[in-house]
Structure formats: structure tokens, C-alpha cells
CSV table of C-alpha atoms and ligand atoms in Angstrom, one decimal:
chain,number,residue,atom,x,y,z
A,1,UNK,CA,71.6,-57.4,19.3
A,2,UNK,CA,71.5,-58.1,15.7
A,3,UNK,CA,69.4,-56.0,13.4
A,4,UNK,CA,65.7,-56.1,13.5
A,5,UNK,CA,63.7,-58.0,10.9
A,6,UNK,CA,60.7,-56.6,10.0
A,7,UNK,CA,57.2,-57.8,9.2
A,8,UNK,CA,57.0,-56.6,6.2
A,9,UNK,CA,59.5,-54.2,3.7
A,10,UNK,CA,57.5,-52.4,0.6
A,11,UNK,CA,61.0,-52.4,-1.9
A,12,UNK,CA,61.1,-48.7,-3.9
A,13,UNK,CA,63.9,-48.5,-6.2
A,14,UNK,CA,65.2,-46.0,-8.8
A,15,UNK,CA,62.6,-46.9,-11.7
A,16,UNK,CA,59.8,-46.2,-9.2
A,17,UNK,CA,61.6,-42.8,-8.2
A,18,UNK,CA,62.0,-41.9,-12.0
A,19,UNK,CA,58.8,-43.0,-13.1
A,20,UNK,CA,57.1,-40.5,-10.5
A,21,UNK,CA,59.7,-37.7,-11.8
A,22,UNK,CA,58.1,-38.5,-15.0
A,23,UNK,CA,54.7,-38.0,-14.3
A,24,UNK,CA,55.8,-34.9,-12.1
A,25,UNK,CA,57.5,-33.3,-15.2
A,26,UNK,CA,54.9,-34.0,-17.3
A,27,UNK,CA,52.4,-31.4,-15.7
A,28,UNK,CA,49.6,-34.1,-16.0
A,29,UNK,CA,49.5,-35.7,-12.4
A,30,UNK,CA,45.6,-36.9,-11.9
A,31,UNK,CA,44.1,-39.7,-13.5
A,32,UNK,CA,45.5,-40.0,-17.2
A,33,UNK,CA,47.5,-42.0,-19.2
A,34,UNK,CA,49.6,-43.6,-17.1
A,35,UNK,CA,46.3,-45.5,-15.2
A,36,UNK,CA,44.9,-46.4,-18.3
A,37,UNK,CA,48.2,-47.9,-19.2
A,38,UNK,CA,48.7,-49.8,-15.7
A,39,UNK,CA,45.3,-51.2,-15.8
A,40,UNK,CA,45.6,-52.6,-18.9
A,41,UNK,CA,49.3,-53.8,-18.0
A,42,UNK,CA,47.9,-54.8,-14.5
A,43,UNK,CA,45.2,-56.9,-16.8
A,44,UNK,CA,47.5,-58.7,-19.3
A,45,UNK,CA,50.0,-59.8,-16.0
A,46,UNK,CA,48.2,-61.4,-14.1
A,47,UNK,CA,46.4,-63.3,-17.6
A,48,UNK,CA,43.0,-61.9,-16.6
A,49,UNK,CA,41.3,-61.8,-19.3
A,50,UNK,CA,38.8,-58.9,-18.5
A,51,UNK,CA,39.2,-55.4,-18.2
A,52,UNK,CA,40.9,-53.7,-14.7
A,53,UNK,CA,39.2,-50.3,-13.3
A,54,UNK,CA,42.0,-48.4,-11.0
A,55,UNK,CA,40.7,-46.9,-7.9
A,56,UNK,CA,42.7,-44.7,-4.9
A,57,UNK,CA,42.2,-47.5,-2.6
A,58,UNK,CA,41.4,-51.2,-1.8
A,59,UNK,CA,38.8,-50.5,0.4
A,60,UNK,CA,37.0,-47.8,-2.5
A,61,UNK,CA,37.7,-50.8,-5.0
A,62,UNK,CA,35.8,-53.1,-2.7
A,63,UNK,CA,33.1,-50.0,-2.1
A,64,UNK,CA,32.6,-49.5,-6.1
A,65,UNK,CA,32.6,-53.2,-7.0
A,66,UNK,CA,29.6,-53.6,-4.5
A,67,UNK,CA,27.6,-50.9,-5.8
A,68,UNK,CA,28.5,-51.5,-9.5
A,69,UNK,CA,27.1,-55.4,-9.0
A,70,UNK,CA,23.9,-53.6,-7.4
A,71,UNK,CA,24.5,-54.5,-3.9
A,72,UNK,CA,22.7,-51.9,-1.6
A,73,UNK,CA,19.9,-51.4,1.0
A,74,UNK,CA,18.3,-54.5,2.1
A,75,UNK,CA,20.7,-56.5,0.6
A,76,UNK,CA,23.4,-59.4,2.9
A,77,UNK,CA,26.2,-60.3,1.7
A,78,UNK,CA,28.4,-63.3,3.5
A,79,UNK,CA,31.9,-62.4,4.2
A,80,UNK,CA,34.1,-64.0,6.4
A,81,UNK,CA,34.9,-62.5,10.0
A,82,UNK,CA,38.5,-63.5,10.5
A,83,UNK,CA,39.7,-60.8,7.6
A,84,UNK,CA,40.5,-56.9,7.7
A,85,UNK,CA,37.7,-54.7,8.3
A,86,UNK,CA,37.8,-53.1,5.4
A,87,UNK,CA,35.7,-56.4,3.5
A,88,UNK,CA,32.9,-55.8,6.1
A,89,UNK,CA,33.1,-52.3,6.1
A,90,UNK,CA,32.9,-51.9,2.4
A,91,UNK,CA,29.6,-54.2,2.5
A,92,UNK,CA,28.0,-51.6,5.2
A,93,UNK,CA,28.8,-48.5,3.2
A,94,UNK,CA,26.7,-49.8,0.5
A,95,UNK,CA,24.0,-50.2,3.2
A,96,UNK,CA,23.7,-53.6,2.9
A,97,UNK,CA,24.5,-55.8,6.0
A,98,UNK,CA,27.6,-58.1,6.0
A,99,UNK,CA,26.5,-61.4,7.5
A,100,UNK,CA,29.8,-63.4,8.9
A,101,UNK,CA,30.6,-67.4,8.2
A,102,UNK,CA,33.1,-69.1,9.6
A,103,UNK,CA,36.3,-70.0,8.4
A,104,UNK,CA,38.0,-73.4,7.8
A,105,UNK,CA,41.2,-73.9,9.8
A,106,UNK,CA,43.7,-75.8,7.1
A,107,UNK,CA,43.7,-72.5,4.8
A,108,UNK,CA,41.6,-70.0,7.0
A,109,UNK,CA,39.7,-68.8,4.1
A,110,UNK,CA,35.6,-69.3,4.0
A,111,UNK,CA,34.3,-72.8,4.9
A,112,UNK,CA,31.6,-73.5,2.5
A,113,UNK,CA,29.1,-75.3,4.8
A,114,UNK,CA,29.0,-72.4,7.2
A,115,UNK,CA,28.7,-70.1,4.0
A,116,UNK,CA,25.5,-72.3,3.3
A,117,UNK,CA,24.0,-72.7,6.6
A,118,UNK,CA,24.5,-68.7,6.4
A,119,UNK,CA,21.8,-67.7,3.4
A,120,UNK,CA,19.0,-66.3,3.9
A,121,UNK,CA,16.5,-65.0,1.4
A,122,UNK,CA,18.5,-61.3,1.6
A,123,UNK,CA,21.5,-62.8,0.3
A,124,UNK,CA,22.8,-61.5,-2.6
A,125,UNK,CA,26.3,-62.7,-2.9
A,126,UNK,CA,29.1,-64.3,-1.1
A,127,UNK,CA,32.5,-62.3,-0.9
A,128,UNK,CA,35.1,-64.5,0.1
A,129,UNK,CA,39.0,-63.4,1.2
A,130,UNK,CA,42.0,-64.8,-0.6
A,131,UNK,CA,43.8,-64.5,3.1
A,132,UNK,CA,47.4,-64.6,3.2
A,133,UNK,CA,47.5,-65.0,-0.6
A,134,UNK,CA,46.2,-68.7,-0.8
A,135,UNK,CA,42.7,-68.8,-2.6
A,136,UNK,CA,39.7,-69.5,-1.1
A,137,UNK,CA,37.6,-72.0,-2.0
A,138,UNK,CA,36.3,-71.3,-5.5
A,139,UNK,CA,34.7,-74.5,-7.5
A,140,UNK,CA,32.5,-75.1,-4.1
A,141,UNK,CA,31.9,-71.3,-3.3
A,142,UNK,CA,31.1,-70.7,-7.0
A,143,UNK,CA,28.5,-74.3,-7.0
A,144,UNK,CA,26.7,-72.7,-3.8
A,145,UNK,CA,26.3,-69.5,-5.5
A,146,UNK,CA,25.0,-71.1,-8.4
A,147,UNK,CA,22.7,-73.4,-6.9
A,148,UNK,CA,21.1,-70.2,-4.3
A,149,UNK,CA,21.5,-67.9,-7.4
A,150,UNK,CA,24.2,-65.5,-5.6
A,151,UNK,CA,26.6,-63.6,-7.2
A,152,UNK,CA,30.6,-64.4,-6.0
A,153,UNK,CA,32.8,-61.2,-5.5
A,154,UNK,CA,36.6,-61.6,-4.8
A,155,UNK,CA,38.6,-59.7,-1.8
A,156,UNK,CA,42.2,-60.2,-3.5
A,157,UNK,CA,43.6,-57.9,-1.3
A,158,UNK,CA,47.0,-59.7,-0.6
A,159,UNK,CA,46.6,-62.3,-3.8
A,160,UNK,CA,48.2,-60.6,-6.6
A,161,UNK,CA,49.1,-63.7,-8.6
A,162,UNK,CA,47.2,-66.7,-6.9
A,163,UNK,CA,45.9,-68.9,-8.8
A,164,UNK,CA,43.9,-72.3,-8.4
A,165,UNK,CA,43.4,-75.5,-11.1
A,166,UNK,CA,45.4,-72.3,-13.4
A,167,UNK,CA,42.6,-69.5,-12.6
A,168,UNK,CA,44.0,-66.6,-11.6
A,169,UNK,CA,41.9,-65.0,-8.8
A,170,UNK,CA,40.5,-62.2,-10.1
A,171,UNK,CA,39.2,-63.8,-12.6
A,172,UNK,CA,36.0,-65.5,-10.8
A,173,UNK,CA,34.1,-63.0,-9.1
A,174,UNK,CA,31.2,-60.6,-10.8
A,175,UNK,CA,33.8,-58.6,-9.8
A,176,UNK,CA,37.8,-58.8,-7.8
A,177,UNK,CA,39.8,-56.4,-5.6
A,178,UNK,CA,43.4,-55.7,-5.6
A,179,UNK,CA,44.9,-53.8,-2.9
A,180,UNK,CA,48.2,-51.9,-3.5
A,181,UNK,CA,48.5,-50.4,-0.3
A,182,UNK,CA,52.2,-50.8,0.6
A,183,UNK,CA,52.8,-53.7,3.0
A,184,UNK,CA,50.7,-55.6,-0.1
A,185,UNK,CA,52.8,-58.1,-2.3
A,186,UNK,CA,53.1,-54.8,-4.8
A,187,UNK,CA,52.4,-51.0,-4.7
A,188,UNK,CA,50.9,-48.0,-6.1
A,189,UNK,CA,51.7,-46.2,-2.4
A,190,UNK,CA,48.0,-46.2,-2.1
A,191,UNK,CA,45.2,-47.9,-4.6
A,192,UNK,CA,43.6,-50.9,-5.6
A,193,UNK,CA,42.9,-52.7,-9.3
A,194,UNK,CA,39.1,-53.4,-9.7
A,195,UNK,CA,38.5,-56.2,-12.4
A,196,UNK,CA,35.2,-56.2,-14.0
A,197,UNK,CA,33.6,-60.2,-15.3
A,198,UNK,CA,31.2,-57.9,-17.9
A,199,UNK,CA,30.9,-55.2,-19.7
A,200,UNK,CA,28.3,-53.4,-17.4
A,201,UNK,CA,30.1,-53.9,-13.9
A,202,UNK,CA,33.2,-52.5,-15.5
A,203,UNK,CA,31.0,-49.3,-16.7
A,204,UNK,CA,29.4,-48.8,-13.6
A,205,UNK,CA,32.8,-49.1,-11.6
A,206,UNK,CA,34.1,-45.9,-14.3
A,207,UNK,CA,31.0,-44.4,-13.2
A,208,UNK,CA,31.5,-44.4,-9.4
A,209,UNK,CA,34.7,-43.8,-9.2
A,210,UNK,CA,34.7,-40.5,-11.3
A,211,UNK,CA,31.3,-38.6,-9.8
A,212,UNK,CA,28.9,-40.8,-11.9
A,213,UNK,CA,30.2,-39.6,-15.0
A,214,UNK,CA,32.0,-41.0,-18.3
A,215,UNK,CA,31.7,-37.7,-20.0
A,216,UNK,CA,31.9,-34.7,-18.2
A,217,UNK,CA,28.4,-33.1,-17.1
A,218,UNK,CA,26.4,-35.9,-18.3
A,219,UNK,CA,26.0,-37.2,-14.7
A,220,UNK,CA,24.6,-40.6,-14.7
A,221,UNK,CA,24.3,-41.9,-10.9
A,222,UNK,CA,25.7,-40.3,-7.4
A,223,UNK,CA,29.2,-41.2,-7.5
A,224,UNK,CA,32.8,-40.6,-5.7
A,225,UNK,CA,35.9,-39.4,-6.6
A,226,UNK,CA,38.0,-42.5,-5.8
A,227,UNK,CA,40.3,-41.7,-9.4
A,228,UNK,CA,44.0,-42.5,-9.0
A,229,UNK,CA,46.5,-40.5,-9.7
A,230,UNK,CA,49.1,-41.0,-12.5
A,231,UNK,CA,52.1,-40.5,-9.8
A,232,UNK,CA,50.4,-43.8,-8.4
A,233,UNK,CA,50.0,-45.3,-11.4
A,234,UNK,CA,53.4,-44.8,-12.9
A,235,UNK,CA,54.5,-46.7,-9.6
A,236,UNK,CA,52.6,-49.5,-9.7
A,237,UNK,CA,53.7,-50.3,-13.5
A,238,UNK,CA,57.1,-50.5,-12.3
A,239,UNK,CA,56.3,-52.9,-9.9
A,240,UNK,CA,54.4,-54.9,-12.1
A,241,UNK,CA,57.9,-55.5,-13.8
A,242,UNK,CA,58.9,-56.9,-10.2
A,243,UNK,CA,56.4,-58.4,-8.6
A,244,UNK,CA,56.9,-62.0,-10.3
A,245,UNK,CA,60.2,-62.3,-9.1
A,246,UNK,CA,59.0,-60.7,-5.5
A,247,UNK,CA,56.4,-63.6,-5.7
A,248,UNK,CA,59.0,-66.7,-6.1
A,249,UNK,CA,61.2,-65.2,-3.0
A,250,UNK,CA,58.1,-65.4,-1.3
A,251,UNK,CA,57.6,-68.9,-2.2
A,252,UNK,CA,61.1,-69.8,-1.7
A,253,UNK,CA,61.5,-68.4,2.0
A,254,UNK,CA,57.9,-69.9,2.7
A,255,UNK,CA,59.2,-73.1,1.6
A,256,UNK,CA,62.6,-72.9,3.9
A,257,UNK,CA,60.2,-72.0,6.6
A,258,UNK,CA,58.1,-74.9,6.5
A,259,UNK,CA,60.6,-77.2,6.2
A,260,UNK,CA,62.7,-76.2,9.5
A,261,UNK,CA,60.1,-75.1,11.7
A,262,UNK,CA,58.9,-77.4,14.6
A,263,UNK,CA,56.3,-77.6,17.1
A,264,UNK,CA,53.5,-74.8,15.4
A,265,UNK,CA,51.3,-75.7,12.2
A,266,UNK,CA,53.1,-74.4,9.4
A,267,UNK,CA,50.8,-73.4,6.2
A,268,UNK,CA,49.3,-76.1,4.2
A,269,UNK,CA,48.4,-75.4,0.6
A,270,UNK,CA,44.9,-76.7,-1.2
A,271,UNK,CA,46.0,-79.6,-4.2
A,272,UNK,CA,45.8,-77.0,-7.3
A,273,UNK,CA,46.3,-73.7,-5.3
A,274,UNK,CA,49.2,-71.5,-6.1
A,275,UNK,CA,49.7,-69.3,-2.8
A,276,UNK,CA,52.0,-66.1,-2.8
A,277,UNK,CA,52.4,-65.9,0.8
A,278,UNK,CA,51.5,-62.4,1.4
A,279,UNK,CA,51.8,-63.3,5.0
A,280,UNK,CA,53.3,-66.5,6.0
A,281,UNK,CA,50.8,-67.6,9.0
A,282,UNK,CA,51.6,-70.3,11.7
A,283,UNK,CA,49.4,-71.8,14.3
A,284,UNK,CA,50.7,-71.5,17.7
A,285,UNK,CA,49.1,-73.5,20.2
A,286,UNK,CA,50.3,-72.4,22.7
A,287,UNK,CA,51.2,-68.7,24.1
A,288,UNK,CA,50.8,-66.8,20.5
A,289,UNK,CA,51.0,-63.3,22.3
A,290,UNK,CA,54.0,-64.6,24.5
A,291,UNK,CA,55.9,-66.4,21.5
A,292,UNK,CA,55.6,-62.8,19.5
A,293,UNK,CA,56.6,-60.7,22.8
A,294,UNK,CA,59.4,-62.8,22.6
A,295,UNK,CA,60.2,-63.1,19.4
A,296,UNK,CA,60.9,-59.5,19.3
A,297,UNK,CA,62.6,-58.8,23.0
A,298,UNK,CA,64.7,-61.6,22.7
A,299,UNK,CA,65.7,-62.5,19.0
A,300,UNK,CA,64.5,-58.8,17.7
A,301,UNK,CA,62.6,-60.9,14.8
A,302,UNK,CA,59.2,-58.5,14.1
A,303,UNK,CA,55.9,-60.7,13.6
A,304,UNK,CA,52.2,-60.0,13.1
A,305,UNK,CA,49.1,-60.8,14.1
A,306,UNK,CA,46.1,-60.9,12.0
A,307,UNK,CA,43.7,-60.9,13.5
A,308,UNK,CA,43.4,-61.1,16.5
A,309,UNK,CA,40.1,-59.8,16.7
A,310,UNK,CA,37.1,-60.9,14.3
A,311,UNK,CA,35.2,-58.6,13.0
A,312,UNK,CA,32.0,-60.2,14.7
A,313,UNK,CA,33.4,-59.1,17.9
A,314,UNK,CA,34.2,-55.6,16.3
A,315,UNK,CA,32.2,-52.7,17.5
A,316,UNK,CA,30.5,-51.5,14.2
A,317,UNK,CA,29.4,-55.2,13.7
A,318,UNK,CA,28.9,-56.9,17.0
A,319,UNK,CA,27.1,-60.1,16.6
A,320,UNK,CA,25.8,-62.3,19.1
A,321,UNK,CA,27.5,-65.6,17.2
A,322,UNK,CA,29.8,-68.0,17.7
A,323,UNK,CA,32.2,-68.5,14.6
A,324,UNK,CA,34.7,-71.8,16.4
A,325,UNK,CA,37.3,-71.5,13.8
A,326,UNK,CA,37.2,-68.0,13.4
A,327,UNK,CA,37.6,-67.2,17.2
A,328,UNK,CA,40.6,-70.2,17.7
A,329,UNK,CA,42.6,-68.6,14.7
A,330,UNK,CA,42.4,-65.0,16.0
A,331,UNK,CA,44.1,-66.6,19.1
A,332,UNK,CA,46.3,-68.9,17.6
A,333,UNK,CA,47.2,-67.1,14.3
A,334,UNK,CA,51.3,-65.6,13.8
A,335,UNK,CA,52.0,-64.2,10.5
A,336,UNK,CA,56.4,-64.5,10.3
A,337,UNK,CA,58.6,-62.3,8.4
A,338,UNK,CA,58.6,-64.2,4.4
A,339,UNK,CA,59.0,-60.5,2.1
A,340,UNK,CA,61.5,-60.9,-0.5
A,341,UNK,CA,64.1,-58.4,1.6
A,342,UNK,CA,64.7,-61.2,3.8
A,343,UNK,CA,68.5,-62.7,3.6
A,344,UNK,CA,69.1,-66.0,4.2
A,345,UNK,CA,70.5,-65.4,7.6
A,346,UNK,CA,67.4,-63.5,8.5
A,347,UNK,CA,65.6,-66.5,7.7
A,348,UNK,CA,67.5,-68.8,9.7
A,349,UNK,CA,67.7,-66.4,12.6
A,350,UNK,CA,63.5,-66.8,12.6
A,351,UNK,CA,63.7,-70.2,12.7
A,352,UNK,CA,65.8,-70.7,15.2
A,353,UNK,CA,63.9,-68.0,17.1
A,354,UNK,CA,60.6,-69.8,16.9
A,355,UNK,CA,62.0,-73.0,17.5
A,356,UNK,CA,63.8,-72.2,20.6
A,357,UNK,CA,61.5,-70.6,21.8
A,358,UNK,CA,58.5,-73.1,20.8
A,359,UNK,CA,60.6,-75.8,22.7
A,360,UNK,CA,61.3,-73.8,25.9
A,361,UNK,CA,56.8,-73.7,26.0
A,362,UNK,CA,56.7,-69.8,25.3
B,1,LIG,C1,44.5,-54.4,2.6
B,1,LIG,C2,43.1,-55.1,2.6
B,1,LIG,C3,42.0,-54.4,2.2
B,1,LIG,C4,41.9,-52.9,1.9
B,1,LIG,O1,42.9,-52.4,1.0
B,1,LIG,P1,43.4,-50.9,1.2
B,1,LIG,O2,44.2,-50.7,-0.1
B,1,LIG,O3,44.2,-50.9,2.4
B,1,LIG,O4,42.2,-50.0,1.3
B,1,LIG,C5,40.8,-55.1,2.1
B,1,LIG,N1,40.8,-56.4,2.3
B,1,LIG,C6,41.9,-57.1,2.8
B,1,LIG,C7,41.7,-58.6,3.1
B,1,LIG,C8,43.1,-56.4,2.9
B,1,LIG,O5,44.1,-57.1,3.4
């Protein structure tokens, strides 16, 4: 059989290896140089425009971002349900209570009339999920929050260079997430980028992440050790060397896919939205769990599913609701290899994979 295709391939080349030989040899390994460098690098790539906080994880950039905007006890905060646990579970830690909308179904990021119908007078923000890598609806998410007085957070776990009407996400919320864990569109091996929309949130973040304190001793609030470490670090700047290039494959194999696949919905992208195809998700209407069975026994061509399980039907947030679009994408939902590894051969062998097997009713 021919070679398996993966899902996903995090690429580590020789600058990666010697920048971490660097940072070995330097004696200095925690957080030092080399993070303040990459956030500010991180910053000026992506055409920010604000500063970057650098965290050991997604999920503790989430976590610190929350509690820097003042998010806590008492407190709900609308995510959606069809994402990765870690955006409910970072609301929960805070001790707030994550309240799920629903999704729309053309980019399967947060519909804003369920986000509406959703506020209560708890509500303190909306966090909406850039899934896939295609931005969520801003302009109406940012006019609802405006109008109800919310604040607007950003889970850009997989977006690292979105971008809609020319803003990059990350630059709308009180405050965005990177994640650079590393099936992401780049890596640090493990940590997330944290950018801050004032002066205050990006304090606070410093704070948490580092024990509650700027200067050592003068303790200012109960914080975390969430620092990351300059061998991270150093990684991650290399990739930000990469990742542009990493970003147009992406684009390019997306746009091969959707041209020759037929019979599933292949992604559609909003008028003004640059997506970068961290997954590259189809619809299946029919047999979703069969068609990826298959796609692996038979054509050995790896796919994902996520998710295939919303998070309102999650143990740690079970919720008596019913979320329509949420519930038919967890079913219908099949993320295909589209990482920047991929030859051109591999490409064609997953289309004619899907569409084989699409036209015999898998
Ligand atoms: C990966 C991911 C996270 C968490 O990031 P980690 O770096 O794995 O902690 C949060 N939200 C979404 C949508 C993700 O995909």
C-alpha cells in the first residue's frame, strides 16, 4: 500500500535544532531573552500592533487572558460548543461559567443571533473561536458586544495569520490566544502568544503568568508559573521565519482540494476573510465515521475529526440544550490532510480517495 498520509506533520528543521543548542549552551534556559525577543518578533509578524505576553501553553494563555480582563466568580462568558475543550475549560477555571451558542454552518464559527439570544445579565464577554483558521465573525460579534456592553476575547488557537477586511485576528479582542502546540500552523513544542488590546491586560497577563510578580518579592495578586522557556522560544522564532510560506501551501493545497472534490461541502470562505486552513474541514452527509474508516483501511489517507463531540454534551459541562448546528457538524465534520508536507501526489491520492469512495455511498 502506498505510504500513509498523515493528518497533520509539525516540520523541525536544522535552524530549530541549532537555535535550541543555542539556548542550551548558553546556560540561561527559563524565561529570558530569547521570549522577550519572540514576543516582540511574534508582534511585528503578524502586524499586530500591540504588545504579545508568551505563556507555556494555549490553554494557560486562554486561563491568564480571562483573569487579566477580570473575568471570575459569578461571571458567563459565551463560547461556542463545537471547539476544543480547552476554550470552555479555561472559562471554568476562572470560576466563571461558560455558557454555549451555536454555531453557523457555512464557516462553523459563532452565529451571532444565538450569541444574542444567549446574554444574560452575568454576561461579561463573548469569546469566539477562529476554527479551522477562518475568522469568526468579528464586525457583528464586536456590534453585539458593544451594544450589551461585553467585552470580545479571541481563541486564535489555529489562526496564526487570519485576517478579515485586513485585521489580523489577534488584534480585536480585549485580549487573543495563540496556540503553538505542535499540530498548530507553527510551534514552540508547547506554548501560546497572549496579545494584550491595553496597557493594563498586558500587565496583568505578566503578572499571572510569573506568581503575581513583575519584580521579584513584590507580590501583587495570586498568580501561576505559566513562564516559557527560552528553548521554546528560540523555536518558535525560527518558525516565525517559516510560517508565511507554511501558510500559502496551505492555501494552495486547500485550493486544489476544493476544486476536485465532489459530492461533500468543501470550505467556503466569508467575502474579506483570509483563512489559513489549519484544518481543511468537509461536510459529509453521509457516513463521516465510515468515509474516514475507509479512508484510512483502504487508501491509507489519515483524517480527523473535530469534534465529534460538543462540549455541551461533555461531562464537565453537560447542558440540557439543543445547539442544531453544533450537534449536525460534530456528525458531519472531516478535517483532510492540507499541511504544507503534503506532495502533490499525496494530494491527488486524497482526492481520489474521497471521491471514490463518496460516489460508492460510503
Ligand atoms: C489547541 C487549542 C487550544 C489550546 O491550546 P494548547 O496550546 O494545546 O493548550 C485552545 N483552543 C483551541 C480552539 C485549540 O485548537
Amino acid at each position: 500500500m502506498n505510504d500513509f498520509i498523515p493528518p497533520a506533520k509539525p516540520i523541525i528543521g536544522d535552524e530549530e535544532r541549532e537555535a535550541v543548542d543555542r539556548v542550551l549552551r548558553s546556560g540561561m534556559i527559563a524565561q529570558g531573552p530569547e521570549v522577550k525577543a519572540f514576543e516582540e518578533e511574534f508582534s511585528e509578524h503578524f502586524g499586530l500592533g500591540r504588545a504579545c505576553v508568551a505563556v507555556n501553553s494555549g490553554t494557560s494563555g486562554l486561563h491568564l487572558g480571562l483573569l487579566s480582563s477580570g473575568i471570575g466568580p459569578g461571571d458567563e462568558v459565551i463560547v461556542p460548543s463545537f471547539t476544543f475543550a480547552a476554550t470552555a475549560n479555561s472559562v471554568a477555571l476562572t470560576g466563571a461559567t461558560p455558557v454555549f451558542a451555536d454555531i453557523a454552518l457555512d464557516d462553523f464559527t459563532l452565529d451571532p443571533a444565538s450569541v444574542e439570544a444567549s446574554i444574560t445579565d452575568k454576561t461579561k464577554a463573548i469569546m469566539p473561536v477562529h476554527l479551522y483558521g477562518h475568522p469568526a465573525k468579528m464586525a457583528e460579534l464586536q456590534a453585539i458586544a458593544d451594544k450589551h456592553g461585553l467585552m470580545l476575547f479571541e481563541d486564535a488557537a489555529q489562526a496564526h495569520g487570519a485576517s478579515l477586511n485586513g485585521t489580523p485576528v489577534g488584534a480585536f479582542g480585549t485580549f487573543a490566544m495563540f496556540s503553538l502546540y505542535p499540530t498548530k500552523n507553527m510551534t514552540s513544542g508547547e506554548g501560546g502568544m497572549v496579545s494584550a488590546a491595553n496597557d493594563e491586560v498586558e500587565r496583568n497577563l505578566r503578572l499571572y503568568r510569573n506568581q503575581g510578580m513583575l519584580q521579584q518579592y513584590h507580590n501583587e495578586v495570586v498568580g501561576l508559573n505559566n513562564r516559557m522557556t527560552d528553548i521554546h522560544a528560540a523555536i518558535g522564532r525560527v518558525q516565525l521565519t517559516k510560517v508565511g510560506a507554511w501558510t500559502k501551501q496551505r492555501q494552495d493545497n486547500a485550493a486544489f482540494l476544493s476544486s476536485n472534490l465532489e459530492g461533500v461541502v468543501v470550505p467556503s470562505v466569508a467575502d474579506g476573510a483570509v483563512h489559513v486552513y489549519h484544518q481543511y474541514t468537509i461536510r459529509v452527509e453521509g457516513d463521516r465515521d465510515g468515509l474516514s474508516k475507509a479512508l484510512k483501511d483502504e487508501y491509507n489517507v489519515g483524517s480527523g475529526m473535530f469534534y465529534p463531540v460538543p462540549n455541551h454534551r461533555l461531562k464537565p459541562f453537560a447542558r440540557d440544550i439543543h445547539l442544531p448546528n453544533t450537534e449536525q457538524a460534530a456528525q458531519e465534520a472531516l478535517s483532510l490532510p492540507v499541511h504544507p508536507s503534503l506532495s502533490q501526489g499525496d494530494l491527488e491520492r486524497v482526492v481520489e480517495a474521497v471521491n471514490a469512495l463518496v460516489k460508492a455511498g460510503a
